[in-house]
Structure formats: structure tokens, C-alpha cells
Amino acid sequence: MKNQSNFLVKSQTNQFSWRDIHVVVIAMFFVVEFAIAQQNYTQEISGTMQSIEMVFVEGGTFTMGSDDTEKGRYVDEGPQHTVAIDDFWIGKFEITWDLYQLFVERKIDGMASYQGDNEVEIKVDAISKATPPYTDMSFGMGTNGCPAIGMTQYAANKFCQWLSAITGNFYRLPTEAEWEYASRAGTQSKYSFGDDAKLLDEYGWYQANSEGKYHKVGQKKPNPWGLYDMHGNVAEWTLDQYLPNVYETRTSITINPLETPTNLYPRSVRGGSWRDFPEKLRSAARGRSSSTWKVRDPQIPKSIWWHTDADFVGFRIVRPKKIPSPIKQKMLWDETSN
């Protein structure tokens, strides 16, 4: 009886041990998920009610570009190649007029308030101020909660520099590679939700459903990493010069590629817009700026701040986890071309 009793106790102990292990495993899963979620944060803007939600993107490798068989593919999307990306945060939404007007008006420059180690070493009053546009750059499509549009790449860069100065955190535009990595969100399909363009209505604003205008950010479903409007609404600036054949020069694994701009046109934009057909909204689709985006600008010389004919291009921001040197920061912000 003693041996039998010991056996029963031992069996019960083992039973509870496995149950405990199961509970611990589940608990660990939720702890990991919570820890990852905790790396997301909200950037408050001192002196205002505005803020920017930032989503953490863990770095890794992915296949950039599209396969020869992908429907709607353009030749500049190949050949496919492997790219490695470092950790970064990216805006959950496109930058809205509510935020961009703060930069244009510059009324809050003296309200910068932050604590801890600063990632940047720049005074806000040293940053160039945008000139006001000669016309309503929303073109009557709305401003409250809507994506800001029509700024040049130079202006988008300067917004990032200004935001960095007033927050103490280093912000910039995404590279083309970072943008595609974030858009794909771990997928290799045409869109982050799959290959079926019929589902696009659920995820983005484009030619067929936009009613001829952009819409407030975040109205459609997000991609698997919680990013909104990566497909459509407005196209988005990246840091890169647009080079149609650049993928052909990349071999093995390319680490954090950036095609530093040397010419005014074209610069790279991504994501497609409310004007575009579905093929332009694919994760691999590449867009480019043009001098025609300033046709209606009456100024001589034409503005370095505004593209008066680009009512379809805006941007979102990135904060790299690895902070570049002050010299590198300045290089990323201070492209003198527009």
C-alpha cells in the first residue's frame, strides 16, 4: 500500500507538472507578445493635442521586388534580390495635415520639451521654414485627419528634421527597402493581404473606390503589422533616388540599401494613391517623381517646398533603432534638391 500510495502521489505530481508547464508556456507567449507590443509608442508633440503612433518593426531579411510572373509587374521591379533590414519604428498612419501644418506654421518651436538622452543635436530655429503655398494644397479634399499632400521630398525631409528637433528623437523618411519590407509585413504576395485584387476595397483607397479624392487615414484595414494605408490613399515619399535598373546591381544579400539622391528628378515614391489602378498599389510597385508635378507653380524659380500638381503624394516617417551620427543625420535631412 505504501508503494502504491507513493506511486499515486508521484503520478499526480507529474500530472500537475505538465499542466504547470502548459500554463507557463502560454504565459510566456503572452509575455513575449506584450513585450513586442510595448515597443510600439506614441510620440507626443509638446504644446499641442497632436501625436504620432509609431509601430516597431523587427529587422530581418526579405525578397525585394516582384517575380516575373506577377500580374501587373513592371520591369523596374526586378530582378528579385535578398535585402537585410535593421530594426526601426514606422508611423502607423501617413502624416496628416493636422501635423504638417504645425511644421508649416512653426508656432510651437519654442515649446520643445523632452527628457533623457537626446538622439539629435540640432536647434529648431536652425531649420529652414517652409514658404506658404500660393493655393489651398488640400484642393478641397479635406484636412482634418486627412493625409498631407503636395510637399516636395525636400519638404518632407525638413519636416522630419523639425520633428526631431522638437522631440529629441531622430526621425527621417523610410528608404525604399524599409518601405517595401514594412508594406509586405512578412508576406511575399502582391499585396499584404494576398494576391486577390478584389479584396483591395477592404485595405486601400484607389481609383475604383476613392470617389476622386483622398480619405482620412486609418479608415481601411491595416496590414499584418498594424500599418494603415500602405496600399493607396496617397503615395509616399522615400529617401531614395529612383533608379530603374538599380536592382540589377545588387548581389548576394544587400544590407540596408539607400540610393542617395544626386539628381533632382526622379525621386522614389511608393504605395500608389487614390488616383491609381490596383497594379500600382502592389507592395513591389515603384513610383517616381517628375518635373510635371510643378506645372501650375507660378513662382520663378519654382518652389522647393511644394509640388502644386502632386495632389496624390504624401509621406510617413521612420525612426531607426540604431541612431546614426550627427553628420549622417544631417546628410539624410539636408538634401538641397527638391
One Martini backbone bead per residue (centre of mass of N, CA, C, O) as a GRO file, in nm:
protein
  338
    1MET     BB    1   0.056   0.063  -0.019
    2LYS     BB    2   0.295   0.256  -0.008
    3ASN     BB    3   0.380   0.229  -0.302
    4GLN     BB    4   0.107   0.310  -0.422
    5SER     BB    5   0.095   0.587  -0.291
    6ASN     BB    6   0.354   0.695  -0.420
    7PHE     BB    7   0.257   0.658  -0.711
    8LEU     BB    8   0.016   0.854  -0.695
    9VAL     BB    9   0.174   1.103  -0.615
   10LYS     BB   10   0.364   1.102  -0.859
   11SER     BB   11   0.145   1.120  -1.076
   12GLN     BB   12   0.021   1.384  -0.979
   13THR     BB   13   0.277   1.551  -1.003
   14ASN     BB   14   0.317   1.515  -1.305
   15GLN     BB   15   0.047   1.631  -1.391
   16PHE     BB   16   0.094   1.913  -1.271
   17SER     BB   17   0.352   1.977  -1.426
   18TRP     BB   18   0.234   1.979  -1.713
   19ARG     BB   19   0.027   2.194  -1.655
   20ASP     BB   20   0.228   2.410  -1.567
   21ILE     BB   21   0.384   2.420  -1.832
   22HIS     BB   22   0.148   2.507  -2.006
   23VAL     BB   23   0.098   2.772  -1.857
   24VAL     BB   24   0.381   2.891  -1.894
   25VAL     BB   25   0.382   2.896  -2.202
   26ILE     BB   26   0.142   3.083  -2.233
   27ALA     BB   27   0.258   3.314  -2.064
   28MET     BB   28   0.508   3.361  -2.238
   29PHE     BB   29   0.361   3.438  -2.494
   30PHE     BB   30   0.223   3.693  -2.375
   31VAL     BB   31   0.480   3.835  -2.287
   32VAL     BB   32   0.605   3.861  -2.568
   33GLU     BB   33   0.370   4.010  -2.701
   34PHE     BB   34   0.376   4.248  -2.500
   35ALA     BB   35   0.669   4.337  -2.549
   36ILE     BB   36   0.632   4.409  -2.844
   37ALA     BB   37   0.400   4.612  -2.804
   38GLN     BB   38   0.574   4.800  -2.611
   39GLN     BB   39   0.751   4.915  -2.858
   40ASN     BB   40   0.539   5.077  -2.899
   41TYR     BB   41   0.453   5.430  -2.967
   42THR     BB   42   0.390   5.772  -2.861
   43GLN     BB   43   0.432   6.086  -3.012
   44GLU     BB   44   0.451   6.370  -2.863
   45ILE     BB   45   0.339   6.721  -2.897
   46SER     BB   46   0.430   6.993  -2.775
   47GLY     BB   47   0.157   7.217  -2.732
   48THR     BB   48  -0.042   6.981  -2.818
   49MET     BB   49  -0.285   6.727  -2.943
   50GLN     BB   50  -0.065   6.586  -3.092
   51SER     BB   51   0.026   6.266  -3.252
   52ILE     BB   52   0.245   5.968  -3.303
   53GLU     BB   53   0.220   5.649  -3.420
   54MET     BB   54   0.448   5.381  -3.341
   55VAL     BB   55   0.589   5.099  -3.513
   56PHE     BB   56   0.745   4.808  -3.459
   57VAL     BB   57   1.025   4.678  -3.661
   58GLU     BB   58   1.167   4.391  -3.719
   59GLY     BB   59   1.430   4.283  -3.841
   60GLY     BB   60   1.548   4.146  -4.168
   61THR     BB   61   1.471   3.935  -4.433
   62PHE     BB   62   1.400   3.985  -4.792
   63THR     BB   63   1.217   3.989  -5.093
   64MET     BB   64   1.284   4.208  -5.343
   65GLY     BB   65   1.035   4.245  -5.544
   66SER     BB   66   0.930   4.076  -5.846
   67ASP     BB   67   0.801   3.841  -6.023
   68ASP     BB   68   0.763   3.767  -6.356
   69THR     BB   69   0.449   3.656  -6.295
   70GLU     BB   70   0.341   3.913  -6.192
   71LYS     BB   71   0.065   4.088  -6.201
   72GLY     BB   72   0.156   4.417  -6.309
   73ARG     BB   73   0.441   4.418  -6.372
   74TYR     BB   74   0.754   4.583  -6.368
   75VAL     BB   75   1.082   4.600  -6.468
   76ASP     BB   76   1.184   4.768  -6.202
   77GLU     BB   77   1.123   4.496  -6.003
   78GLY     BB   78   1.400   4.387  -6.121
   79PRO     BB   79   1.546   4.167  -5.971
   80GLN     BB   80   1.525   3.966  -5.734
   81HIS     BB   81   1.625   4.022  -5.383
   82THR     BB   82   1.825   4.028  -5.098
   83VAL     BB   83   1.730   4.192  -4.786
   84ALA     BB   84   1.861   4.376  -4.511
   85ILE     BB   85   1.706   4.484  -4.199
   86ASP     BB   86   1.673   4.697  -3.956
   87ASP     BB   87   1.551   4.826  -3.693
   88PHE     BB   88   1.221   4.993  -3.664
   89TRP     BB   89   1.013   5.270  -3.684
   90ILE     BB   90   0.667   5.335  -3.789
   91GLY     BB   91   0.409   5.485  -3.906
   92LYS     BB   92   0.079   5.401  -3.888
   93PHE     BB   93   0.049   5.672  -4.043
   94GLU     BB   94   0.000   5.922  -4.226
   95ILE     BB   95   0.071   6.236  -4.256
   96THR     BB   96  -0.105   6.501  -4.148
   97TRP     BB   97  -0.224   6.816  -4.155
   98ASP     BB   98  -0.220   6.863  -3.849
   99LEU     BB   99   0.095   6.819  -3.848
  100TYR     BB  100   0.209   6.983  -4.093
  101GLN     BB  101   0.115   7.269  -3.998
  102LEU     BB  102   0.316   7.294  -3.766
  103PHE     BB  103   0.558   7.325  -3.961
  104VAL     BB  104   0.461   7.564  -4.134
  105GLU     BB  105   0.401   7.766  -3.888
  106ARG     BB  106   0.592   7.750  -3.621
  107LYS     BB  107   0.451   7.804  -3.318
  108ILE     BB  108   0.608   7.554  -3.135
  109ASP     BB  109   0.924   7.583  -3.115
  110GLY     BB  110   0.936   7.678  -2.793
  111MET     BB  111   0.798   7.382  -2.674
  112ALA     BB  112   1.019   7.203  -2.629
  113SER     BB  113   0.989   6.872  -2.450
  114TYR     BB  114   1.250   6.671  -2.305
  115GLN     BB  115   1.388   6.359  -2.193
  116GLY     BB  116   1.700   6.255  -2.178
  117ASP     BB  117   1.854   6.118  -2.443
  118ASN     BB  118   1.955   6.263  -2.717
  119GLU     BB  119   1.955   6.197  -3.077
  120VAL     BB  120   1.993   6.508  -3.117
  121GLU     BB  121   2.186   6.813  -3.254
  122ILE     BB  122   1.942   7.054  -3.274
  123LYS     BB  123   1.802   7.354  -3.361
  124VAL     BB  124   1.499   7.468  -3.459
  125ASP     BB  125   1.603   7.762  -3.570
  126ALA     BB  126   1.793   7.609  -3.801
  127ILE     BB  127   1.537   7.549  -3.963
  128SER     BB  128   1.380   7.561  -4.233
  129LYS     BB  129   1.111   7.747  -4.366
  130ALA     BB  130   0.823   7.722  -4.504
  131THR     BB  131   0.649   7.823  -4.763
  132PRO     BB  132   0.366   7.930  -4.860
  133PRO     BB  133   0.118   7.856  -5.047
  134TYR     BB  134  -0.079   7.984  -5.320
  135THR     BB  135  -0.265   7.741  -5.240
  136ASP     BB  136  -0.482   7.491  -5.176
  137MET     BB  137  -0.332   7.176  -5.105
  138SER     BB  138  -0.613   7.007  -5.067
  139PHE     BB  139  -0.829   7.067  -5.289
  140GLY     BB  140  -1.097   7.013  -5.104
  141MET     BB  141  -1.047   6.718  -4.943
  142GLY     BB  142  -0.927   6.789  -4.673
  143THR     BB  143  -0.769   6.789  -4.326
  144ASN     BB  144  -0.906   6.635  -4.103
  145GLY     BB  145  -0.725   6.342  -4.090
  146CYS     BB  146  -0.562   6.399  -4.342
  147PRO     BB  147  -0.340   6.373  -4.580
  148ALA     BB  148  -0.064   6.512  -4.666
  149ILE     BB  149   0.020   6.714  -4.959
  150GLY     BB  150   0.259   6.837  -5.211
  151MET     BB  151   0.524   6.783  -5.108
  152THR     BB  152   0.840   6.764  -5.108
  153GLN     BB  153   1.107   6.585  -5.025
  154TYR     BB  154   1.245   6.816  -4.881
  155ALA     BB  155   1.006   6.884  -4.693
  156ALA     BB  156   0.987   6.606  -4.558
  157ASN     BB  157   1.271   6.618  -4.441
  158LYS     BB  158   1.222   6.880  -4.271
  159PHE     BB  159   1.008   6.767  -4.093
  160CYS     BB  160   1.191   6.555  -3.962
  161GLN     BB  161   1.389   6.757  -3.843
  162TRP     BB  162   1.188   6.917  -3.674
  163LEU     BB  163   1.079   6.679  -3.508
  164SER     BB  164   1.351   6.608  -3.383
  165ALA     BB  165   1.401   6.883  -3.237
  166ILE     BB  166   1.118   6.873  -3.058
  167THR     BB  167   1.178   6.560  -2.934
  168GLY     BB  168   1.486   6.413  -2.962
  169ASN     BB  169   1.417   6.233  -3.203
  170PHE     BB  170   1.499   6.034  -3.479
  171TYR     BB  171   1.385   6.139  -3.801
  172ARG     BB  172   1.265   5.990  -4.116
  173LEU     BB  173   1.263   5.858  -4.403
  174PRO     BB  174   1.212   5.593  -4.584
  175THR     BB  175   1.325   5.353  -4.747
  176GLU     BB  176   1.248   5.152  -4.993
  177ALA     BB  177   1.309   4.890  -4.835
  178GLU     BB  178   1.153   4.956  -4.578
  179TRP     BB  179   0.882   4.997  -4.709
  180GLU     BB  180   0.847   4.713  -4.833
  181TYR     BB  181   0.882   4.555  -4.572
  182ALA     BB  182   0.634   4.686  -4.429
  183SER     BB  183   0.420   4.620  -4.643
  184ARG     BB  184   0.449   4.308  -4.643
  185ALA     BB  185   0.461   4.181  -4.356
  186GLY     BB  186   0.587   3.879  -4.437
  187THR     BB  187   0.518   3.879  -4.732
  188GLN     BB  188   0.495   3.762  -5.107
  189SER     BB  189   0.270   3.912  -5.217
  190LYS     BB  190   0.121   4.161  -5.382
  191TYR     BB  191  -0.017   4.186  -5.111
  192SER     BB  192  -0.059   4.177  -4.768
  193PHE     BB  193  -0.345   3.997  -4.830
  194GLY     BB  194  -0.251   3.908  -5.123
  195ASP     BB  195  -0.364   3.847  -5.475
  196ASP     BB  196  -0.653   3.970  -5.443
  197ALA     BB  197  -0.788   4.261  -5.574
  198LYS     BB  198  -1.084   4.240  -5.457
  199LEU     BB  199  -0.974   4.319  -5.152
  200LEU     BB  200  -0.887   4.624  -5.170
  201ASP     BB  201  -1.136   4.770  -5.046
  202GLU     BB  202  -1.042   4.688  -4.742
  203TYR     BB  203  -0.731   4.848  -4.764
  204GLY     BB  204  -0.792   5.074  -4.999
  205TRP     BB  205  -0.742   5.368  -5.188
  206TYR     BB  206  -0.872   5.403  -5.522
  207GLN     BB  207  -1.002   5.455  -5.826
  208ALA     BB  208  -1.276   5.276  -5.765
  209ASN     BB  209  -1.332   5.406  -5.437
  210SER     BB  210  -1.252   5.731  -5.391
  211GLU     BB  211  -1.413   5.961  -5.546
  212GLY     BB  212  -1.167   6.161  -5.625
  213LYS     BB  213  -1.012   6.111  -5.333
  214TYR     BB  214  -0.904   6.140  -5.039
  215HIS     BB  215  -0.869   6.005  -4.700
  216LYS     BB  216  -0.881   5.928  -4.406
  217VAL     BB  217  -0.695   5.786  -4.192
  218GLY     BB  218  -0.766   5.450  -4.100
  219GLN     BB  219  -1.035   5.323  -4.261
  220LYS     BB  220  -0.889   5.072  -4.314
  221LYS     BB  221  -0.722   4.800  -4.319
  222PRO     BB  222  -0.454   4.657  -4.197
  223ASN     BB  223  -0.175   4.517  -4.184
  224PRO     BB  224  -0.010   4.265  -4.011
  225TRP     BB  225   0.157   4.526  -3.859
  226GLY     BB  226  -0.053   4.781  -3.829
  227LEU     BB  227  -0.066   4.927  -4.113
  228TYR     BB  228  -0.187   5.208  -4.281
  229ASP     BB  229  -0.213   5.282  -4.616
  230MET     BB  230  -0.001   5.117  -4.800
  231HIS     BB  231  -0.254   5.099  -4.990
  232GLY     BB  232  -0.288   5.393  -5.085
  233ASN     BB  233  -0.437   5.714  -5.101
  234VAL     BB  234  -0.115   5.788  -5.066
  235ALA     BB  235   0.171   5.843  -5.171
  236GLU     BB  236   0.526   5.778  -5.072
  237TRP     BB  237   0.800   5.891  -4.956
  238THR     BB  238   1.143   5.852  -5.000
  239LEU     BB  239   1.499   5.870  -4.993
  240ASP     BB  240   1.528   5.789  -5.289
  241GLN     BB  241   1.652   5.743  -5.575
  242TYR     BB  242   1.540   5.681  -5.893
  243LEU     BB  243   1.637   5.352  -6.022
  244PRO     BB  244   1.544   5.127  -6.260
  245ASN     BB  245   1.833   4.928  -6.242
  246VAL     BB  246   1.936   4.868  -5.943
  247TYR     BB  247   1.878   4.559  -5.895
  248GLU     BB  248   2.114   4.461  -6.088
  249THR     BB  249   2.350   4.550  -5.864
  250ARG     BB  250   2.246   4.327  -5.670
  251THR     BB  251   2.411   4.105  -5.446
  252SER     BB  252   2.318   3.885  -5.255
  253ILE     BB  253   2.323   4.067  -4.956
  254THR     BB  254   2.152   4.358  -4.892
  255ILE     BB  255   2.231   4.629  -4.672
  256ASN     BB  256   2.054   4.890  -4.626
  257PRO     BB  257   1.951   5.035  -4.877
  258LEU     BB  258   2.069   5.349  -5.048
  259GLU     BB  259   1.981   5.600  -5.289
  260THR     BB  260   2.145   5.870  -5.313
  261PRO     BB  261   2.075   6.174  -5.404
  262THR     BB  262   2.179   6.372  -5.720
  263ASN     BB  263   1.898   6.428  -5.842
  264LEU     BB  264   1.600   6.578  -5.876
  265TYR     BB  265   1.530   6.367  -6.106
  266PRO     BB  266   1.405   6.101  -5.976
  267ARG     BB  267   1.203   6.008  -5.709
  268SER     BB  268   1.086   5.795  -5.460
  269VAL     BB  269   0.770   5.622  -5.462
  270ARG     BB  270   0.499   5.469  -5.265
  271GLY     BB  271   0.171   5.272  -5.284
  272GLY     BB  272   0.001   5.459  -5.413
  273SER     BB  273  -0.331   5.592  -5.500
  274TRP     BB  274  -0.648   5.727  -5.548
  275ARG     BB  275  -0.579   5.728  -5.874
  276ASP     BB  276  -0.512   5.426  -5.892
  277PHE     BB  277  -0.449   5.123  -5.992
  278PRO     BB  278  -0.389   4.822  -5.847
  279GLU     BB  279  -0.088   4.775  -5.956
  280LYS     BB  280   0.022   5.040  -5.793
  281LEU     BB  281  -0.038   4.893  -5.492
  282ARG     BB  282   0.182   4.717  -5.477
  283SER     BB  283   0.457   4.636  -5.292
  284ALA     BB  284   0.664   4.651  -5.557
  285ALA     BB  285   0.580   4.915  -5.651
  286ARG     BB  286   0.711   5.190  -5.846
  287GLY     BB  287   0.778   5.535  -5.805
  288ARG     BB  288   0.801   5.876  -5.960
  289SER     BB  289   0.916   6.174  -6.003
  290SER     BB  290   0.828   6.504  -6.153
  291SER     BB  291   0.821   6.810  -6.317
  292THR     BB  292   0.500   6.799  -6.356
  293TRP     BB  293   0.442   6.866  -6.041
  294LYS     BB  294   0.491   7.206  -6.130
  295VAL     BB  295   0.321   7.346  -6.353
  296ARG     BB  296   0.133   7.554  -6.163
  297ASP     BB  297   0.377   7.702  -6.072
  298PRO     BB  298   0.433   8.063  -6.067
  299GLN     BB  299   0.716   8.051  -5.976
  300ILE     BB  300   1.040   8.236  -5.983
  301PRO     BB  301   1.138   8.002  -5.884
  302LYS     BB  302   1.041   7.713  -5.799
  303SER     BB  303   0.940   7.549  -5.543
  304ILE     BB  304   1.094   7.358  -5.272
  305TRP     BB  305   0.805   7.271  -5.116
  306TRP     BB  306   0.606   7.240  -5.378
  307HIS     BB  307   0.358   7.028  -5.548
  308THR     BB  308   0.096   7.149  -5.735
  309ASP     BB  309   0.049   6.844  -5.900
  310ALA     BB  310   0.059   6.654  -5.615
  311ASP     BB  311  -0.242   6.519  -5.495
  312PHE     BB  312  -0.091   6.205  -5.421
  313VAL     BB  313   0.147   6.299  -5.217
  314GLY     BB  314   0.324   6.178  -4.930
  315PHE     BB  315   0.390   6.061  -4.582
  316ARG     BB  316   0.607   5.875  -4.368
  317ILE     BB  317   0.777   5.772  -4.074
  318VAL     BB  318   1.109   5.714  -3.927
  319ARG     BB  319   1.282   5.518  -3.659
  320PRO     BB  320   1.577   5.418  -3.586
  321LYS     BB  321   1.739   5.224  -3.358
  322LYS     BB  322   1.993   5.308  -3.505
  323ILE     BB  323   2.187   5.582  -3.450
  324PRO     BB  324   2.314   5.818  -3.620
  325SER     BB  325   2.520   6.041  -3.684
  326PRO     BB  326   2.516   6.376  -3.715
  327ILE     BB  327   2.625   6.371  -4.006
  328LYS     BB  328   2.420   6.166  -4.117
  329GLN     BB  329   2.166   6.317  -4.046
  330LYS     BB  330   2.219   6.567  -4.221
  331MET     BB  331   2.227   6.414  -4.489
  332LEU     BB  332   1.925   6.306  -4.471
  333TRP     BB  333   1.798   6.610  -4.453
  334ASP     BB  334   2.004   6.799  -4.664
  335GLU     BB  335   1.869   6.803  -4.931
  336THR     BB  336   1.880   7.060  -5.170
  337SER     BB  337   1.696   6.923  -5.328
  338ASN     BB  338   1.333   6.875  -5.453
   0.00000   0.00000   0.00000
